[in-house]
C-alpha positions as protocol buffer text, in pm:
chain_id: "A"
residue {
  index: 1
  type: MET
  ca { x: 4507 y: 1871 z: 1128 }
}
residue {
  index: 2
  type: VAL
  ca { x: 4220 y: 1620 z: 1137 }
}
residue {
  index: 3
  type: LYS
  ca { x: 4246 y: 1358 z: 863 }
}
residue {
  index: 4
  type: LYS
  ca { x: 3950 y: 1347 z: 624 }
}
residue {
  index: 5
  type: ASN
  ca { x: 3788 y: 1009 z: 573 }
}
residue {
  index: 6
  type: ARG
  ca { x: 3827 y: 889 z: 215 }
}
residue {
  index: 7
  type: ASN
  ca { x: 3497 y: 725 z: 119 }
}
residue {
  index: 8
  type: LEU
  ca { x: 3444 y: 493 z: -176 }
}
residue {
  index: 9
  type: ILE
  ca { x: 3079 y: 470 z: -283 }
}
residue {
  index: 10
  type: THR
  ca { x: 3006 y: 200 z: -540 }
}
residue {
  index: 11
  type: GLY
  ca { x: 2699 y: 298 z: -737 }
}
residue {
  index: 12
  type: GLY
  ca { x: 2774 y: 654 z: -629 }
}
residue {
  index: 13
  type: SER
  ca { x: 2572 y: 817 z: -908 }
}
residue {
  index: 14
  type: GLY
  ca { x: 2259 y: 616 z: -837 }
}
residue {
  index: 15
  type: PHE
  ca { x: 1953 y: 711 z: -636 }
}
residue {
  index: 16
  type: LEU
  ca { x: 2095 y: 634 z: -291 }
}
residue {
  index: 17
  type: GLY
  ca { x: 2460 y: 685 z: -382 }
}
residue {
  index: 18
  type: SER
  ca { x: 2404 y: 1043 z: -497 }
}
residue {
  index: 19
  type: HIS
  ca { x: 2230 y: 1136 z: -171 }
}
residue {
  index: 20
  type: LEU
  ca { x: 2501 y: 967 z: 36 }
}
residue {
  index: 21
  type: SER
  ca { x: 2774 y: 1144 z: -165 }
}
residue {
  index: 22
  type: LYS
  ca { x: 2617 y: 1482 z: -96 }
}
residue {
  index: 23
  type: ARG
  ca { x: 2577 y: 1411 z: 275 }
}
residue {
  index: 24
  type: LEU
  ca { x: 2938 y: 1299 z: 320 }
}
residue {
  index: 25
  type: LEU
  ca { x: 3070 y: 1601 z: 131 }
}
residue {
  index: 26
  type: GLU
  ca { x: 2863 y: 1825 z: 358 }
}
residue {
  index: 27
  type: LYS
  ca { x: 3044 y: 1661 z: 650 }
}
residue {
  index: 28
  type: GLY
  ca { x: 3378 y: 1765 z: 497 }
}
residue {
  index: 29
  type: GLU
  ca { x: 3481 y: 1416 z: 387 }
}
residue {
  index: 30
  type: GLU
  ca { x: 3632 y: 1296 z: 59 }
}
residue {
  index: 31
  type: VAL
  ca { x: 3417 y: 1090 z: -177 }
}
residue {
  index: 32
  type: ILE
  ca { x: 3514 y: 866 z: -467 }
}
residue {
  index: 33
  type: CYS
  ca { x: 3211 y: 780 z: -680 }
}
residue {
  index: 34
  type: LEU
  ca { x: 3262 y: 446 z: -855 }
}
residue {
  index: 35
  type: ASP
  ca { x: 2998 y: 366 z: -1117 }
}
residue {
  index: 36
  type: ASN
  ca { x: 2954 y: 205 z: -1458 }
}
residue {
  index: 37
  type: PHE
  ca { x: 2642 y: 420 z: -1515 }
}
residue {
  index: 38
  type: PHE
  ca { x: 2419 y: 123 z: -1599 }
}
residue {
  index: 39
  type: THR
  ca { x: 2137 y: 261 z: -1382 }
}
residue {
  index: 40
  type: GLY
  ca { x: 2310 y: 562 z: -1228 }
}
residue {
  index: 41
  type: THR
  ca { x: 2333 y: 894 z: -1408 }
}
residue {
  index: 42
  type: LYS
  ca { x: 2572 y: 1189 z: -1399 }
}
residue {
  index: 43
  type: LYS
  ca { x: 2271 y: 1417 z: -1369 }
}
residue {
  index: 44
  type: ASN
  ca { x: 2228 y: 1296 z: -1009 }
}
residue {
  index: 45
  type: ILE
  ca { x: 2577 y: 1417 z: -917 }
}
residue {
  index: 46
  type: GLN
  ca { x: 2601 y: 1719 z: -1148 }
}
residue {
  index: 47
  type: ASP
  ca { x: 2609 y: 1960 z: -855 }
}
residue {
  index: 48
  type: LEU
  ca { x: 2893 y: 1764 z: -691 }
}
residue {
  index: 49
  type: ILE
  ca { x: 3133 y: 1725 z: -984 }
}
residue {
  index: 50
  type: LYS
  ca { x: 3323 y: 2049 z: -923 }
}
residue {
  index: 51
  type: HIS
  ca { x: 3352 y: 1989 z: -547 }
}
residue {
  index: 52
  type: GLN
  ca { x: 3720 y: 1969 z: -449 }
}
residue {
  index: 53
  type: ASN
  ca { x: 3661 y: 1656 z: -238 }
}
residue {
  index: 54
  type: PHE
  ca { x: 3462 y: 1465 z: -503 }
}
residue {
  index: 55
  type: GLU
  ca { x: 3602 y: 1229 z: -767 }
}
residue {
  index: 56
  type: ILE
  ca { x: 3429 y: 1009 z: -1029 }
}
residue {
  index: 57
  type: ILE
  ca { x: 3570 y: 685 z: -1166 }
}
residue {
  index: 58
  type: ARG
  ca { x: 3384 y: 495 z: -1439 }
}
residue {
  index: 59
  type: HIS
  ca { x: 3435 y: 131 z: -1348 }
}
residue {
  index: 60
  type: ASP
  ca { x: 3247 y: -199 z: -1339 }
}
residue {
  index: 61
  type: ILE
  ca { x: 3291 y: -362 z: -999 }
}
residue {
  index: 62
  type: THR
  ca { x: 3289 y: -711 z: -1146 }
}
residue {
  index: 63
  type: GLU
  ca { x: 3652 y: -621 z: -1226 }
}
residue {
  index: 64
  type: PRO
  ca { x: 3901 y: -553 z: -942 }
}
residue {
  index: 65
  type: ILE
  ca { x: 4029 y: -201 z: -877 }
}
residue {
  index: 66
  type: GLN
  ca { x: 4317 y: -70 z: -665 }
}
residue {
  index: 67
  type: LEU
  ca { x: 4240 y: 236 z: -450 }
}
residue {
  index: 68
  type: GLU
  ca { x: 4335 y: 368 z: -107 }
}
residue {
  index: 69
  type: VAL
  ca { x: 4023 y: 430 z: 103 }
}
residue {
  index: 70
  type: ASP
  ca { x: 3904 y: 439 z: 464 }
}
residue {
  index: 71
  type: LYS
  ca { x: 3541 y: 342 z: 415 }
}
residue {
  index: 72
  type: ILE
  ca { x: 3359 y: 146 z: 144 }
}
residue {
  index: 73
  type: TRP
  ca { x: 2986 y: 199 z: 98 }
}
residue {
  index: 74
  type: HIS
  ca { x: 2890 y: -86 z: -134 }
}
residue {
  index: 75
  type: LEU
  ca { x: 2567 y: 22 z: -303 }
}
residue {
  index: 76
  type: ALA
  ca { x: 2629 y: -89 z: -664 }
}
residue {
  index: 77
  type: CYS
  ca { x: 2365 y: -322 z: -808 }
}
residue {
  index: 78
  type: PRO
  ca { x: 2051 y: -270 z: -1017 }
}
residue {
  index: 79
  type: ALA
  ca { x: 1774 y: -255 z: -755 }
}
residue {
  index: 80
  type: SER
  ca { x: 1445 y: -231 z: -945 }
}
residue {
  index: 81
  type: PRO
  ca { x: 1284 y: -541 z: -1102 }
}
residue {
  index: 82
  type: ILE
  ca { x: 1289 y: -390 z: -1454 }
}
residue {
  index: 83
  type: HIS
  ca { x: 1663 y: -324 z: -1436 }
}
residue {
  index: 84
  type: TYR
  ca { x: 1785 y: -632 z: -1249 }
}
residue {
  index: 85
  type: GLN
  ca { x: 1578 y: -866 z: -1469 }
}
residue {
  index: 86
  type: LEU
  ca { x: 1709 y: -702 z: -1788 }
}
residue {
  index: 87
  type: ASN
  ca { x: 2034 y: -899 z: -1756 }
}
residue {
  index: 88
  type: PRO
  ca { x: 1983 y: -1141 z: -1466 }
}
residue {
  index: 89
  type: ILE
  ca { x: 2319 y: -1314 z: -1507 }
}
residue {
  index: 90
  type: LYS
  ca { x: 2498 y: -978 z: -1491 }
}
residue {
  index: 91
  type: THR
  ca { x: 2293 y: -890 z: -1180 }
}
residue {
  index: 92
  type: ALA
  ca { x: 2398 y: -1210 z: -1005 }
}
residue {
  index: 93
  type: LYS
  ca { x: 2759 y: -1156 z: -1115 }
}
residue {
  index: 94
  type: THR
  ca { x: 2753 y: -799 z: -981 }
}
residue {
  index: 95
  type: SER
  ca { x: 2625 y: -922 z: -644 }
}
residue {
  index: 96
  type: PHE
  ca { x: 2884 y: -1198 z: -614 }
}
residue {
  index: 97
  type: MET
  ca { x: 3195 y: -1079 z: -800 }
}
residue {
  index: 98
  type: GLY
  ca { x: 3135 y: -711 z: -723 }
}
residue {
  index: 99
  type: THR
  ca { x: 3101 y: -777 z: -351 }
}
residue {
  index: 100
  type: TYR
  ca { x: 3397 y: -1017 z: -360 }
}
residue {
  index: 101
  type: ASN
  ca { x: 3617 y: -752 z: -525 }
}
residue {
  index: 102
  type: MET
  ca { x: 3510 y: -477 z: -286 }
}
residue {
  index: 103
  type: LEU
  ca { x: 3564 y: -697 z: 19 }
}
residue {
  index: 104
  type: GLY
  ca { x: 3910 y: -778 z: -115 }
}
residue {
  index: 105
  type: LEU
  ca { x: 3978 y: -405 z: -135 }
}
residue {
  index: 106
  type: ALA
  ca { x: 3849 y: -358 z: 220 }
}
residue {
  index: 107
  type: LYS
  ca { x: 4077 y: -638 z: 341 }
}
residue {
  index: 108
  type: ARG
  ca { x: 4384 y: -486 z: 174 }
}
residue {
  index: 109
  type: THR
  ca { x: 4318 y: -129 z: 295 }
}
residue {
  index: 110
  type: SER
  ca { x: 4165 y: -217 z: 637 }
}
residue {
  index: 111
  type: ALA
  ca { x: 3862 y: -9 z: 534 }
}
residue {
  index: 112
  type: LYS
  ca { x: 3526 y: -22 z: 707 }
}
residue {
  index: 113
  type: PHE
  ca { x: 3275 y: -188 z: 475 }
}
residue {
  index: 114
  type: LEU
  ca { x: 2898 y: -136 z: 452 }
}
residue {
  index: 115
  type: LEU
  ca { x: 2684 y: -357 z: 230 }
}
residue {
  index: 116
  type: ALA
  ca { x: 2357 y: -215 z: 101 }
}
residue {
  index: 117
  type: SER
  ca { x: 2154 y: -535 z: 121 }
}
residue {
  index: 118
  type: THR
  ca { x: 1778 y: -548 z: 80 }
}
residue {
  index: 119
  type: SER
  ca { x: 1448 y: -658 z: 227 }
}
residue {
  index: 120
  type: GLU
  ca { x: 1426 y: -885 z: -78 }
}
residue {
  index: 121
  type: VAL
  ca { x: 1643 y: -1135 z: 112 }
}
residue {
  index: 122
  type: TYR
  ca { x: 1320 y: -1216 z: 299 }
}
residue {
  index: 123
  type: GLY
  ca { x: 1147 y: -1312 z: -29 }
}
residue {
  index: 124
  type: ASP
  ca { x: 768 y: -1348 z: -4 }
}
residue {
  index: 125
  type: PRO
  ca { x: 775 y: -1352 z: 376 }
}
residue {
  index: 126
  type: GLU
  ca { x: 588 y: -1595 z: 599 }
}
residue {
  index: 127
  type: GLU
  ca { x: 673 y: -1375 z: 900 }
}
residue {
  index: 128
  type: HIS
  ca { x: 522 y: -1029 z: 945 }
}
residue {
  index: 129
  type: PRO
  ca { x: 676 y: -786 z: 1020 }
}
residue {
  index: 130
  type: GLN
  ca { x: 1019 y: -911 z: 917 }
}
residue {
  index: 131
  type: LYS
  ca { x: 1285 y: -927 z: 1188 }
}
residue {
  index: 132
  type: GLU
  ca { x: 1655 y: -964 z: 1112 }
}
residue {
  index: 133
  type: SER
  ca { x: 1640 y: -1317 z: 1258 }
}
residue {
  index: 134
  type: TYR
  ca { x: 1391 y: -1430 z: 989 }
}
residue {
  index: 135
  type: ARG
  ca { x: 1569 y: -1637 z: 724 }
}
residue {
  index: 136
  type: GLY
  ca { x: 1327 y: -1569 z: 441 }
}
residue {
  index: 137
  type: SER
  ca { x: 1119 y: -1750 z: 181 }
}
residue {
  index: 138
  type: VAL
  ca { x: 1292 y: -1703 z: -154 }
}
residue {
  index: 139
  type: ASN
  ca { x: 1230 y: -1884 z: -482 }
}
residue {
  index: 140
  type: THR
  ca { x: 1585 y: -1977 z: -583 }
}
residue {
  index: 141
  type: ILE
  ca { x: 1494 y: -2023 z: -952 }
}
residue {
  index: 142
  type: GLY
  ca { x: 1239 y: -1742 z: -997 }
}
residue {
  index: 143
  type: VAL
  ca { x: 1265 y: -1431 z: -1212 }
}
residue {
  index: 144
  type: ARG
  ca { x: 1356 y: -1221 z: -907 }
}
residue {
  index: 145
  type: SER
  ca { x: 1614 y: -1464 z: -768 }
}
residue {
  index: 146
  type: CYS
  ca { x: 1909 y: -1303 z: -951 }
}
residue {
  index: 147
  type: TYR
  ca { x: 1863 y: -1008 z: -714 }
}
residue {
  index: 148
  type: ASP
  ca { x: 1718 y: -1181 z: -406 }
}
residue {
  index: 149
  type: GLU
  ca { x: 1975 y: -1460 z: -400 }
}
residue {
  index: 150
  type: GLY
  ca { x: 2245 y: -1223 z: -522 }
}
residue {
  index: 151
  type: LYS
  ca { x: 2203 y: -1009 z: -212 }
}
residue {
  index: 152
  type: ARG
  ca { x: 2189 y: -1317 z: 9 }
}
residue {
  index: 153
  type: ILE
  ca { x: 2526 y: -1438 z: -120 }
}
residue {
  index: 154
  type: SER
  ca { x: 2659 y: -1082 z: -77 }
}
residue {
  index: 155
  type: GLU
  ca { x: 2566 y: -1104 z: 292 }
}
residue {
  index: 156
  type: THR
  ca { x: 2731 y: -1448 z: 313 }
}
residue {
  index: 157
  type: LEU
  ca { x: 3054 y: -1313 z: 163 }
}
residue {
  index: 158
  type: CYS
  ca { x: 3054 y: -1024 z: 410 }
}
residue {
  index: 159
  type: ALA
  ca { x: 3007 y: -1255 z: 707 }
}
residue {
  index: 160
  type: ASP
  ca { x: 3282 y: -1491 z: 586 }
}
residue {
  index: 161
  type: TYR
  ca { x: 3528 y: -1207 z: 519 }
}
residue {
  index: 162
  type: GLN
  ca { x: 3459 y: -1087 z: 873 }
}
residue {
  index: 163
  type: ARG
  ca { x: 3512 y: -1433 z: 1023 }
}
residue {
  index: 164
  type: VAL
  ca { x: 3812 y: -1539 z: 811 }
}
residue {
  index: 165
  type: HIS
  ca { x: 3991 y: -1207 z: 749 }
}
residue {
  index: 166
  type: GLY
  ca { x: 3856 y: -976 z: 1021 }
}
residue {
  index: 167
  type: VAL
  ca { x: 3707 y: -724 z: 774 }
}
residue {
  index: 168
  type: ASP
  ca { x: 3503 y: -463 z: 962 }
}
residue {
  index: 169
  type: ILE
  ca { x: 3160 y: -513 z: 802 }
}
residue {
  index: 170
  type: ARG
  ca { x: 2811 y: -363 z: 831 }
}
residue {
  index: 171
  type: ILE
  ca { x: 2503 y: -517 z: 665 }
}
residue {
  index: 172
  type: MET
  ca { x: 2207 y: -288 z: 600 }
}
residue {
  index: 173
  type: ARG
  ca { x: 1880 y: -443 z: 483 }
}
residue {
  index: 174
  type: ILE
  ca { x: 1705 y: -163 z: 297 }
}
residue {
  index: 175
  type: PHE
  ca { x: 1327 y: -156 z: 263 }
}
residue {
  index: 176
  type: ASN
  ca { x: 1138 y: 40 z: -5 }
}
residue {
  index: 177
  type: THR
  ca { x: 1288 y: 388 z: -31 }
}
residue {
  index: 178
  type: TYR
  ca { x: 1177 y: 687 z: -238 }
}
residue {
  index: 179
  type: GLY
  ca { x: 1260 y: 1052 z: -300 }
}
residue {
  index: 180
  type: PRO
  ca { x: 1440 y: 1286 z: -544 }
}
residue {
  index: 181
  type: ASN
  ca { x: 1686 y: 1131 z: -792 }
}
residue {
  index: 182
  type: MET
  ca { x: 1472 y: 822 z: -855 }
}
residue {
  index: 183
  type: ARG
  ca { x: 1473 y: 721 z: -1221 }
}
residue {
  index: 184
  type: PHE
  ca { x: 1149 y: 784 z: -1407 }
}
residue {
  index: 185
  type: ASP
  ca { x: 1171 y: 442 z: -1576 }
}
residue {
  index: 186
  type: ASP
  ca { x: 1280 y: 223 z: -1286 }
}
residue {
  index: 187
  type: GLY
  ca { x: 944 y: 45 z: -1258 }
}
residue {
  index: 188
  type: ARG
  ca { x: 919 y: 105 z: -885 }
}
residue {
  index: 189
  type: VAL
  ca { x: 571 y: 167 z: -757 }
}
residue {
  index: 190
  type: ILE
  ca { x: 613 y: 527 z: -637 }
}
residue {
  index: 191
  type: SER
  ca { x: 797 y: 649 z: -947 }
}
residue {
  index: 192
  type: ASN
  ca { x: 547 y: 462 z: -1168 }
}
residue {
  index: 193
  type: PHE
  ca { x: 248 y: 621 z: -998 }
}
residue {
  index: 194
  type: ILE
  ca { x: 396 y: 972 z: -1001 }
}
residue {
  index: 195
  type: VAL
  ca { x: 505 y: 962 z: -1365 }
}
residue {
  index: 196
  type: GLN
  ca { x: 171 y: 819 z: -1482 }
}
residue {
  index: 197
  type: ALA
  ca { x: -25 y: 1074 z: -1280 }
}
residue {
  index: 198
  type: LEU
  ca { x: 183 y: 1372 z: -1400 }
}
residue {
  index: 199
  type: LYS
  ca { x: 130 y: 1258 z: -1761 }
}
residue {
  index: 200
  type: GLY
  ca { x: -244 y: 1228 z: -1702 }
}
residue {
  index: 201
  type: ASN
  ca { x: -241 y: 854 z: -1767 }
}
residue {
  index: 202
  type: LYS
  ca { x: -427 y: 581 z: -1580 }
}
residue {
  index: 203
  type: ILE
  ca { x: -243 y: 457 z: -1271 }
}
residue {
  index: 204
  type: SER
  ca { x: -139 y: 93 z: -1310 }
}
residue {
  index: 205
  type: ILE
  ca { x: -233 y: -133 z: -1018 }
}
residue {
  index: 206
  type: TYR
  ca { x: -84 y: -482 z: -1027 }
}
residue {
  index: 207
  type: GLY
  ca { x: -315 y: -743 z: -877 }
}
residue {
  index: 208
  type: ASP
  ca { x: -600 y: -603 z: -668 }
}
residue {
  index: 209
  type: GLY
  ca { x: -377 y: -354 z: -486 }
}
residue {
  index: 210
  type: SER
  ca { x: -413 y: -525 z: -150 }
}
residue {
  index: 211
  type: GLN
  ca { x: -42 y: -615 z: -128 }
}
residue {
  index: 212
  type: THR
  ca { x: 140 y: -396 z: 123 }
}
residue {
  index: 213
  type: ARG
  ca { x: 468 y: -206 z: 132 }
}
residue {
  index: 214
  type: SER
  ca { x: 644 y: 28 z: 375 }
}
residue {
  index: 215
  type: PHE
  ca { x: 799 y: 341 z: 225 }
}
residue {
  index: 216
  type: CYS
  ca { x: 1100 y: 523 z: 372 }
}
residue {
  index: 217
  type: TYR
  ca { x: 1195 y: 873 z: 257 }
}
residue {
  index: 218
  type: VAL
  ca { x: 1553 y: 888 z: 131 }
}
residue {
  index: 219
  type: ASP
  ca { x: 1678 y: 1142 z: 389 }
}
residue {
  index: 220
  type: ASP
  ca { x: 1572 y: 909 z: 672 }
}
residue {
  index: 221
  type: LEU
  ca { x: 1738 y: 614 z: 499 }
}
residue {
  index: 222
  type: ILE
  ca { x: 2071 y: 796 z: 457 }
}
residue {
  index: 223
  type: ASN
  ca { x: 2063 y: 898 z: 825 }
}
residue {
  index: 224
  type: GLY
  ca { x: 2027 y: 530 z: 918 }
}
residue {
  index: 225
  type: MET
  ca { x: 2302 y: 427 z: 680 }
}
residue {
  index: 226
  type: ILE
  ca { x: 2553 y: 669 z: 829 }
}
residue {
  index: 227
  type: LEU
  ca { x: 2460 y: 575 z: 1186 }
}
residue {
  index: 228
  type: LEU
  ca { x: 2508 y: 206 z: 1103 }
}
residue {
  index: 229
  type: MET
  ca { x: 2850 y: 266 z: 945 }
}
residue {
  index: 230
  type: ASP
  ca { x: 2955 y: 459 z: 1255 }
}
residue {
  index: 231
  type: SER
  ca { x: 2839 y: 178 z: 1485 }
}
residue {
  index: 232
  type: ASN
  ca { x: 3033 y: -135 z: 1581 }
}
residue {
  index: 233
  type: TYR
  ca { x: 2756 y: -382 z: 1490 }
}
residue {
  index: 234
  type: ILE
  ca { x: 2844 y: -650 z: 1233 }
}
residue {
  index: 235
  type: ASN
  ca { x: 2513 y: -836 z: 1193 }
}
residue {
  index: 236
  type: PRO
  ca { x: 2226 y: -738 z: 959 }
}
residue {
  index: 237
  type: VAL
  ca { x: 2008 y: -438 z: 1052 }
}
residue {
  index: 238
  type: ASN
  ca { x: 1675 y: -345 z: 893 }
}
residue {
  index: 239
  type: ILE
  ca { x: 1649 y: 19 z: 787 }
}
residue {
  index: 240
  type: GLY
  ca { x: 1304 y: 119 z: 664 }
}
residue {
  index: 241
  type: ASN
  ca { x: 975 y: 278 z: 761 }
}
residue {
  index: 242
  type: PRO
  ca { x: 744 y: 44 z: 955 }
}
residue {
  index: 243
  type: ASN
  ca { x: 428 y: 232 z: 856 }
}
residue {
  index: 244
  type: GLU
  ca { x: 251 y: -13 z: 623 }
}
residue {
  index: 245
  type: PHE
  ca { x: 32 y: 89 z: 329 }
}
residue {
  index: 246
  type: SER
  ca { x: -154 y: -114 z: 69 }
}
residue {
  index: 247
  type: ILE
  ca { x: -70 y: -36 z: -292 }
}
residue {
  index: 248
  type: ILE
  ca { x: -423 y: 93 z: -348 }
}
residue {
  index: 249
  type: GLU
  ca { x: -384 y: 330 z: -51 }
}
residue {
  index: 250
  type: LEU
  ca { x: -61 y: 464 z: -201 }
}
residue {
  index: 251
  type: ALA
  ca { x: -227 y: 507 z: -541 }
}
residue {
  index: 252
  type: ASN
  ca { x: -509 y: 705 z: -387 }
}
residue {
  index: 253
  type: ILE
  ca { x: -268 y: 941 z: -207 }
}
residue {
  index: 254
  type: VAL
  ca { x: -69 y: 1004 z: -528 }
}
residue {
  index: 255
  type: LYS
  ca { x: -394 y: 1057 z: -719 }
}
residue {
  index: 256
  type: GLU
  ca { x: -518 y: 1305 z: -458 }
}
residue {
  index: 257
  type: LEU
  ca { x: -189 y: 1501 z: -462 }
}
residue {
  index: 258
  type: ILE
  ca { x: -159 y: 1521 z: -842 }
}
residue {
  index: 259
  type: ASN
  ca { x: -495 y: 1472 z: -1015 }
}
residue {
  index: 260
  type: PRO
  ca { x: -808 y: 1346 z: -833 }
}
residue {
  index: 261
  type: ASN
  ca { x: -978 y: 1275 z: -1167 }
}
residue {
  index: 262
  type: LEU
  ca { x: -741 y: 997 z: -1273 }
}
residue {
  index: 263
  type: ASP
  ca { x: -860 y: 639 z: -1315 }
}
residue {
  index: 264
  type: PHE
  ca { x: -689 y: 312 z: -1219 }
}
residue {
  index: 265
  type: GLN
  ca { x: -592 y: 34 z: -1458 }
}
residue {
  index: 266
  type: TYR
  ca { x: -561 y: -313 z: -1308 }
}
residue {
  index: 267
  type: LYS
  ca { x: -296 y: -553 z: -1440 }
}
residue {
  index: 268
  type: LYS
  ca { x: -173 y: -904 z: -1366 }
}
residue {
  index: 269
  type: LEU
  ca { x: 45 y: -937 z: -1056 }
}
residue {
  index: 270
  type: PRO
  ca { x: 411 y: -1015 z: -1143 }
}
residue {
  index: 271
  type: LYS
  ca { x: 547 y: -1357 z: -1050 }
}
residue {
  index: 272
  type: ASP
  ca { x: 692 y: -1390 z: -697 }
}
residue {
  index: 273
  type: ASP
  ca { x: 577 y: -1038 z: -604 }
}
residue {
  index: 274
  type: PRO
  ca { x: 571 y: -1029 z: -220 }
}
residue {
  index: 275
  type: LYS
  ca { x: 224 y: -994 z: -65 }
}
residue {
  index: 276
  type: GLN
  ca { x: 350 y: -812 z: 245 }
}
residue {
  index: 277
  type: ARG
  ca { x: 657 y: -611 z: 330 }
}
residue {
  index: 278
  type: LYS
  ca { x: 710 y: -436 z: 662 }
}
residue {
  index: 279
  type: PRO
  ca { x: 1032 y: -403 z: 862 }
}
residue {
  index: 280
  type: SER
  ca { x: 1073 y: -458 z: 1230 }
}
residue {
  index: 281
  type: ILE
  ca { x: 1307 y: -172 z: 1327 }
}
residue {
  index: 282
  type: GLN
  ca { x: 1338 y: -249 z: 1697 }
}
residue {
  index: 283
  type: LEU
  ca { x: 1707 y: -333 z: 1652 }
}
residue {
  index: 284
  type: ALA
  ca { x: 1778 y: -4 z: 1469 }
}
residue {
  index: 285
  type: LYS
  ca { x: 1594 y: 189 z: 1741 }
}
residue {
  index: 286
  type: HIS
  ca { x: 1789 y: 18 z: 2019 }
}
residue {
  index: 287
  type: LEU
  ca { x: 2127 y: 0 z: 1846 }
}
residue {
  index: 288
  type: LEU
  ca { x: 2137 y: 327 z: 1652 }
}
residue {
  index: 289
  type: ASN
  ca { x: 1867 y: 536 z: 1820 }
}
residue {
  index: 290
  type: TRP
  ca { x: 1723 y: 563 z: 1468 }
}
residue {
  index: 291
  type: GLU
  ca { x: 1371 y: 574 z: 1336 }
}
residue {
  index: 292
  type: PRO
  ca { x: 1221 y: 749 z: 1031 }
}
residue {
  index: 293
  type: LYS
  ca { x: 1083 y: 1102 z: 1075 }
}
residue {
  index: 294
  type: VAL
  ca { x: 922 y: 1184 z: 737 }
}
residue {
  index: 295
  type: GLU
  ca { x: 558 y: 1081 z: 697 }
}
residue {
  index: 296
  type: LEU
  ca { x: 454 y: 932 z: 362 }
}
residue {
  index: 297
  type: ARG
  ca { x: 236 y: 1222 z: 250 }
}
residue {
  index: 298
  type: ASN
  ca { x: 508 y: 1480 z: 324 }
}
residue {
  index: 299
  type: GLY
  ca { x: 773 y: 1273 z: 151 }
}
residue {
  index: 300
  type: LEU
  ca { x: 550 y: 1224 z: -152 }
}
residue {
  index: 301
  type: ILE
  ca { x: 495 y: 1600 z: -183 }
}
residue {
  index: 302
  type: LYS
  ca { x: 874 y: 1657 z: -189 }
}
residue {
  index: 303
  type: THR
  ca { x: 920 y: 1376 z: -439 }
}
residue {
  index: 304
  type: ILE
  ca { x: 638 y: 1492 z: -668 }
}
residue {
  index: 305
  type: ASN
  ca { x: 779 y: 1845 z: -672 }
}
residue {
  index: 306
  type: TRP
  ca { x: 1118 y: 1708 z: -777 }
}
residue {
  index: 307
  type: PHE
  ca { x: 960 y: 1499 z: -1054 }
}
residue {
  index: 308
  type: LYS
  ca { x: 769 y: 1805 z: -1180 }
}
residue {
  index: 309
  type: LYS
  ca { x: 1094 y: 2000 z: -1211 }
}
residue {
  index: 310
  type: ASN
  ca { x: 1291 y: 1723 z: -1376 }
}
residue {
  index: 311
  type: MET
  ca { x: 1051 y: 1540 z: -1610 }
}
């Protein structure tokens, strides 16, 4: 009888964690969802709770935990500016102590370990598009640094646990991702635009809307995550969609899909908000034979339909 992998997903009830949980269960694997439900919600995993291979543990990863697992998918950390700036010290502590505790668990159990890092490690980039070799331009004392620097020290811990203790690590730098199970109040640009448009409100544009982002649909992202975990590559890999859109272009697409009569409302640009964000995914293409398949307009239609059903 083939042994089932026992997967631990920190942040397993969050946006990405819930999609990953579902995918692994569909593959016949066991999943332990570890979450303190700060930003995650049981609603995201409601359909999975009765699954015989699914287990939920309410736990804060800044405290150690003893489990027996084969793979650790370390996704836990508030990821939207509204949530990670709400308690910046806790965010930094989650990135450092949480990653430290999970790497200790990986060391003890000889589990494979994947860190969900972020494109925010590049800060407000001076290189475009951003390759994995780029070391970033981060304000170490800014309002976003609790997350940006938190993820950078998470990567450092992973690399040192690999070098010192031989832990089998993967580092995934995630670029803007969207899709079903996003929180309505997370302050991210796509959820903001969709919620405002569905309510018939003006769409808020920060700055003049010329800043750019690249948006990856969640199904594509999860495909890349699983391929990376299954690889033998221990250095950082960008996973994101390289198709670049200005914020005003995105707003116009959302407006067209929901209500063409809506107006825009321009607001002050937040401090340290990156002007450009676009991944180089040449490494992911070469290493994993991965690239995103879902075009922005098609992904937005799926996401808008989910928001309509769940608002």
